[in-house]
Amino acid sequence: MDLADFRKEYSDRGLKRAELDADPIAQFSNWFAQAIEFGVHEPNAMTVATVDENGMPFQRTLLLKNVDSRGFTFFTNYQSRKAAQMEKNQQVCLLFPWLTLERQIIVQGEVEKVGREESQRYFSSRPRESQIGAWVSNQSEVIASRDVLTQQLAEIREKFQDGEIPLPPHWGGYLLKPRSIEFWQGGPARLHDRFLYQLKNGQWTIDRLSP
């Protein structure tokens, strides 16, 4: 399939240095609010990139669950492939592809596990079926068939049919503490606007990048 001519021209929405907040987290929050306003489907969906011990990159889509002055928080199975990779290499990259707004945000930094209390708070807020699913899935492991999951699901439902479902010991959150955040706005003639925030000596700098 030849996709060489499959392209679109970007609008002239533009992004100016004067429009940027000095704090990249505040700037992210501003863009996130606009993504919600314009009806972007699941604006908290992000590509999470990790690297294995051989330098092979892996990517998958997760949901951002919190952003604050500390950084970006998401939750997953601590026995998953990505968790094993993050255990050995804490350097992680996030990508928010808001294509309908001709925007993307790239976040680079280091991850660390959040406290058990924070994981518990979020786990308790999840739908009951999602809580059960966290107990059922041995994420990234090979299974013989979907019937295995169905059987395990029935067993977990029976086990916790009365009362609250406890937080699994193998499940919890990660906090990505950013050291760089790039904001990309599509522009006409492929002259896109790109601004890179970098944390240097505890202060954020902002540079315009060539498209």
mmCIF file of C-alpha atoms in Angstrom:
data_model
loop_
_atom_site.group_PDB
_atom_site.id
_atom_site.type_symbol
_atom_site.label_atom_id
_atom_site.label_comp_id
_atom_site.label_asym_id
_atom_site.label_seq_id
_atom_site.Cartn_x
_atom_site.Cartn_y
_atom_site.Cartn_z
ATOM 1 C CA MET A 1 0.000 0.000 0.000
ATOM 2 C CA ASP A 2 1.579 3.268 -1.134
ATOM 3 C CA LEU A 3 0.672 6.087 1.266
ATOM 4 C CA ALA A 4 3.075 8.689 -0.107
ATOM 5 C CA ASP A 5 0.243 10.976 -1.218
ATOM 6 C CA PHE A 6 -1.957 10.380 1.814
ATOM 7 C CA ARG A 7 -1.680 13.705 3.605
ATOM 8 C CA LYS A 8 -3.659 16.704 4.800
ATOM 9 C CA GLU A 9 -2.849 20.369 5.121
ATOM 10 C CA TYR A 10 -2.802 21.676 8.682
ATOM 11 C CA SER A 11 -4.747 24.741 9.752
ATOM 12 C CA ASP A 12 -3.214 28.074 10.667
ATOM 13 C CA ARG A 13 -4.173 27.821 14.339
ATOM 14 C CA GLY A 14 -0.579 28.515 15.375
ATOM 15 C CA LEU A 15 1.136 28.679 18.751
ATOM 16 C CA LYS A 16 3.073 31.729 19.981
ATOM 17 C CA ARG A 17 5.628 31.959 22.770
ATOM 18 C CA ALA A 18 3.582 34.659 24.481
ATOM 19 C CA GLU A 19 0.646 32.266 24.760
ATOM 20 C CA LEU A 20 2.585 29.716 26.806
ATOM 21 C CA ASP A 21 2.401 29.419 30.562
ATOM 22 C CA ALA A 22 5.784 29.479 32.303
ATOM 23 C CA ASP A 23 4.845 26.211 34.015
ATOM 24 C CA PRO A 24 4.524 23.263 31.583
ATOM 25 C CA ILE A 25 2.078 21.463 33.893
ATOM 26 C CA ALA A 26 -0.195 24.501 33.780
ATOM 27 C CA GLN A 27 0.230 24.629 30.000
ATOM 28 C CA PHE A 28 -0.658 20.923 29.773
ATOM 29 C CA SER A 29 -3.748 21.537 31.902
ATOM 30 C CA ASN A 30 -4.796 24.411 29.630
ATOM 31 C CA TRP A 31 -4.495 22.248 26.523
ATOM 32 C CA PHE A 32 -6.204 19.332 28.251
ATOM 33 C CA ALA A 33 -9.193 21.545 29.119
ATOM 34 C CA GLN A 34 -9.380 22.625 25.470
ATOM 35 C CA ALA A 35 -9.230 18.991 24.341
ATOM 36 C CA ILE A 36 -12.236 18.244 26.546
ATOM 37 C CA GLU A 37 -14.055 21.338 25.288
ATOM 38 C CA PHE A 38 -13.536 20.332 21.652
ATOM 39 C CA GLY A 39 -14.666 16.759 22.299
ATOM 40 C CA VAL A 40 -11.390 14.901 21.802
ATOM 41 C CA HIS A 41 -12.103 11.204 22.372
ATOM 42 C CA GLU A 42 -10.405 10.055 25.580
ATOM 43 C CA PRO A 43 -7.983 12.974 25.868
ATOM 44 C CA ASN A 44 -6.248 11.200 28.758
ATOM 45 C CA ALA A 45 -5.254 8.302 26.474
ATOM 46 C CA MET A 46 -1.485 8.321 26.045
ATOM 47 C CA THR A 47 1.192 6.188 24.455
ATOM 48 C CA VAL A 48 3.681 4.975 27.072
ATOM 49 C CA ALA A 49 7.105 4.062 25.668
ATOM 50 C CA THR A 50 9.601 1.927 27.586
ATOM 51 C CA VAL A 51 12.809 0.110 26.634
ATOM 52 C CA ASP A 52 13.821 -3.480 27.388
ATOM 53 C CA GLU A 53 17.267 -4.719 28.445
ATOM 54 C CA ASN A 54 18.317 -5.043 24.782
ATOM 55 C CA GLY A 55 17.395 -1.475 23.925
ATOM 56 C CA MET A 56 14.224 -2.512 22.074
ATOM 57 C CA PRO A 57 11.465 0.091 22.552
ATOM 58 C CA PHE A 58 7.901 -0.930 23.387
ATOM 59 C CA GLN A 59 4.757 1.215 23.219
ATOM 60 C CA ARG A 60 1.220 0.794 24.468
ATOM 61 C CA THR A 61 -1.778 3.013 25.255
ATOM 62 C CA LEU A 62 -2.708 3.736 28.873
ATOM 63 C CA LEU A 63 -4.945 6.279 30.555
ATOM 64 C CA LEU A 64 -3.546 9.197 32.514
ATOM 65 C CA LYS A 65 -5.267 9.311 35.892
ATOM 66 C CA ASN A 66 -3.770 12.377 37.517
ATOM 67 C CA VAL A 67 -1.511 15.303 36.728
ATOM 68 C CA ASP A 68 -0.239 17.750 39.328
ATOM 69 C CA SER A 69 2.924 19.577 40.321
ATOM 70 C CA ARG A 70 4.653 16.226 40.927
ATOM 71 C CA GLY A 71 4.033 14.922 37.396
ATOM 72 C CA PHE A 72 1.862 12.388 35.567
ATOM 73 C CA THR A 73 0.276 9.369 37.290
ATOM 74 C CA PHE A 74 -0.995 6.135 35.737
ATOM 75 C CA PHE A 75 -1.824 2.673 37.066
ATOM 76 C CA THR A 76 -1.021 -0.833 35.894
ATOM 77 C CA ASN A 77 -0.071 -4.374 36.848
ATOM 78 C CA TYR A 78 3.326 -4.473 38.564
ATOM 79 C CA GLN A 79 3.976 -7.901 37.012
ATOM 80 C CA SER A 80 3.418 -6.716 33.442
ATOM 81 C CA ARG A 81 6.080 -6.442 30.741
ATOM 82 C CA LYS A 82 6.142 -2.650 30.962
ATOM 83 C CA ALA A 83 6.537 -2.802 34.744
ATOM 84 C CA ALA A 84 9.507 -5.163 34.375
ATOM 85 C CA GLN A 85 11.063 -2.780 31.853
ATOM 86 C CA MET A 86 10.475 0.252 34.073
ATOM 87 C CA GLU A 87 12.042 -1.597 36.999
ATOM 88 C CA LYS A 88 15.304 -1.830 35.040
ATOM 89 C CA ASN A 89 15.101 1.476 33.182
ATOM 90 C CA GLN A 90 13.084 4.270 34.758
ATOM 91 C CA GLN A 91 13.392 6.503 31.648
ATOM 92 C CA VAL A 92 9.900 6.679 30.123
ATOM 93 C CA CYS A 93 8.236 8.757 27.410
ATOM 94 C CA LEU A 94 4.555 9.689 27.131
ATOM 95 C CA LEU A 95 2.773 10.866 23.984
ATOM 96 C CA PHE A 96 -0.643 12.540 23.921
ATOM 97 C CA PRO A 97 -1.826 12.504 20.248
ATOM 98 C CA TRP A 98 -4.712 14.971 20.030
ATOM 99 C CA LEU A 99 -5.015 14.655 16.258
ATOM 100 C CA THR A 100 -8.370 16.404 15.886
ATOM 101 C CA LEU A 101 -6.757 19.543 17.343
ATOM 102 C CA GLU A 102 -3.581 18.998 15.276
ATOM 103 C CA ARG A 103 -1.674 18.826 18.538
ATOM 104 C CA GLN A 104 0.599 16.458 20.375
ATOM 105 C CA ILE A 105 2.463 16.585 23.668
ATOM 106 C CA ILE A 106 5.606 14.567 24.397
ATOM 107 C CA VAL A 107 6.670 14.072 28.008
ATOM 108 C CA GLN A 108 10.021 12.576 29.030
ATOM 109 C CA GLY A 109 11.134 11.751 32.543
ATOM 110 C CA GLU A 110 11.693 9.130 35.191
ATOM 111 C CA VAL A 111 9.046 6.965 36.812
ATOM 112 C CA GLU A 112 8.690 5.791 40.379
ATOM 113 C CA LYS A 113 5.982 3.789 42.123
ATOM 114 C CA VAL A 114 3.413 5.803 44.040
ATOM 115 C CA GLY A 115 2.625 4.964 47.658
ATOM 116 C CA ARG A 116 0.268 2.126 48.490
ATOM 117 C CA GLU A 117 -2.231 4.561 49.968
ATOM 118 C CA GLU A 118 -2.493 6.485 46.691
ATOM 119 C CA SER A 119 -2.951 3.247 44.742
ATOM 120 C CA GLN A 120 -5.647 2.178 47.191
ATOM 121 C CA ARG A 121 -7.564 5.436 46.777
ATOM 122 C CA TYR A 122 -7.664 5.104 43.016
ATOM 123 C CA PHE A 123 -8.409 1.355 43.087
ATOM 124 C CA SER A 124 -11.381 1.957 45.392
ATOM 125 C CA SER A 125 -12.781 4.499 42.910
ATOM 126 C CA ARG A 126 -12.763 2.021 40.000
ATOM 127 C CA PRO A 127 -15.900 0.131 38.888
ATOM 128 C CA ARG A 128 -16.269 -3.224 40.628
ATOM 129 C CA GLU A 129 -15.722 -5.152 37.390
ATOM 130 C CA SER A 130 -12.451 -3.297 36.809
ATOM 131 C CA GLN A 131 -11.354 -4.168 40.323
ATOM 132 C CA ILE A 132 -12.107 -7.828 39.657
ATOM 133 C CA GLY A 133 -10.226 -7.658 36.357
ATOM 134 C CA ALA A 134 -7.105 -6.484 38.169
ATOM 135 C CA TRP A 135 -7.140 -9.729 40.166
ATOM 136 C CA VAL A 136 -7.839 -11.937 37.134
ATOM 137 C CA SER A 137 -5.171 -10.819 34.672
ATOM 138 C CA ASN A 138 -1.566 -11.949 34.944
ATOM 139 C CA GLN A 139 -0.749 -9.233 32.456
ATOM 140 C CA SER A 140 1.573 -10.081 29.528
ATOM 141 C CA GLU A 141 1.793 -13.785 30.432
ATOM 142 C CA VAL A 142 0.979 -16.442 27.805
ATOM 143 C CA ILE A 143 -2.406 -18.138 28.302
ATOM 144 C CA ALA A 144 -3.893 -21.179 26.561
ATOM 145 C CA SER A 145 -7.210 -19.539 25.643
ATOM 146 C CA ARG A 146 -9.758 -16.948 26.700
ATOM 147 C CA ASP A 147 -11.510 -19.715 28.639
ATOM 148 C CA VAL A 148 -8.713 -19.450 31.194
ATOM 149 C CA LEU A 149 -9.658 -15.839 31.871
ATOM 150 C CA THR A 150 -13.362 -16.688 31.996
ATOM 151 C CA GLN A 151 -12.744 -19.373 34.601
ATOM 152 C CA GLN A 152 -10.533 -17.112 36.687
ATOM 153 C CA LEU A 153 -13.112 -14.335 36.455
ATOM 154 C CA ALA A 154 -15.808 -16.649 37.846
ATOM 155 C CA GLU A 155 -13.533 -17.716 40.684
ATOM 156 C CA ILE A 156 -12.655 -14.148 41.678
ATOM 157 C CA ARG A 157 -16.295 -13.048 41.534
ATOM 158 C CA GLU A 158 -17.218 -15.897 43.876
ATOM 159 C CA LYS A 159 -14.297 -15.190 46.206
ATOM 160 C CA PHE A 160 -15.210 -11.525 46.621
ATOM 161 C CA GLN A 161 -18.967 -11.776 46.204
ATOM 162 C CA ASP A 162 -19.509 -10.325 49.658
ATOM 163 C CA GLY A 163 -17.919 -7.054 50.685
ATOM 164 C CA GLU A 164 -15.217 -4.872 49.202
ATOM 165 C CA ILE A 165 -12.522 -6.070 46.817
ATOM 166 C CA PRO A 166 -9.025 -5.516 48.251
ATOM 167 C CA LEU A 167 -6.187 -3.907 46.333
ATOM 168 C CA PRO A 168 -4.105 -6.652 44.671
ATOM 169 C CA PRO A 169 -0.489 -6.727 45.873
ATOM 170 C CA HIS A 170 0.665 -6.765 42.239
ATOM 171 C CA TRP A 171 -1.242 -3.656 41.136
ATOM 172 C CA GLY A 172 -0.644 0.052 41.615
ATOM 173 C CA GLY A 173 0.474 3.372 40.260
ATOM 174 C CA TYR A 174 3.499 5.053 38.748
ATOM 175 C CA LEU A 175 4.420 8.707 38.831
ATOM 176 C CA LEU A 176 6.384 10.093 35.896
ATOM 177 C CA LYS A 177 8.398 13.104 37.037
ATOM 178 C CA PRO A 178 8.992 15.137 33.853
ATOM 179 C CA ARG A 179 12.306 16.623 32.844
ATOM 180 C CA SER A 180 11.107 17.762 29.399
ATOM 181 C CA ILE A 181 7.700 18.460 27.849
ATOM 182 C CA GLU A 182 7.233 19.385 24.194
ATOM 183 C CA PHE A 183 4.091 21.036 22.828
ATOM 184 C CA TRP A 184 3.498 20.586 19.094
ATOM 185 C CA GLN A 185 0.906 22.486 17.063
ATOM 186 C CA GLY A 186 0.422 21.641 13.395
ATOM 187 C CA GLY A 187 0.850 24.477 10.914
ATOM 188 C CA PRO A 188 0.449 25.158 7.183
ATOM 189 C CA ALA A 189 3.244 24.223 4.752
ATOM 190 C CA ARG A 190 4.528 21.850 7.458
ATOM 191 C CA LEU A 191 5.853 24.850 9.406
ATOM 192 C CA HIS A 192 4.624 23.461 12.705
ATOM 193 C CA ASP A 193 5.042 25.275 16.020
ATOM 194 C CA ARG A 194 7.099 23.347 18.587
ATOM 195 C CA PHE A 195 8.062 24.508 22.063
ATOM 196 C CA LEU A 196 10.265 22.484 24.387
ATOM 197 C CA TYR A 197 10.228 22.924 28.158
ATOM 198 C CA GLN A 198 13.313 21.545 29.923
ATOM 199 C CA LEU A 199 13.986 21.350 33.638
ATOM 200 C CA LYS A 200 17.426 22.809 34.356
ATOM 201 C CA ASN A 201 18.702 23.445 37.888
ATOM 202 C CA GLY A 202 15.160 23.295 39.210
ATOM 203 C CA GLN A 203 13.830 25.843 36.702
ATOM 204 C CA TRP A 204 11.895 25.352 33.477
ATOM 205 C CA THR A 205 13.330 26.816 30.283
ATOM 206 C CA ILE A 206 11.369 27.218 27.040
ATOM 207 C CA ASP A 207 12.845 26.974 23.551
ATOM 208 C CA ARG A 208 11.212 27.080 20.138
ATOM 209 C CA LEU A 209 12.242 24.142 17.956
ATOM 210 C CA SER A 210 12.424 24.058 14.181
ATOM 211 C CA PRO A 211 9.648 21.930 12.687
#
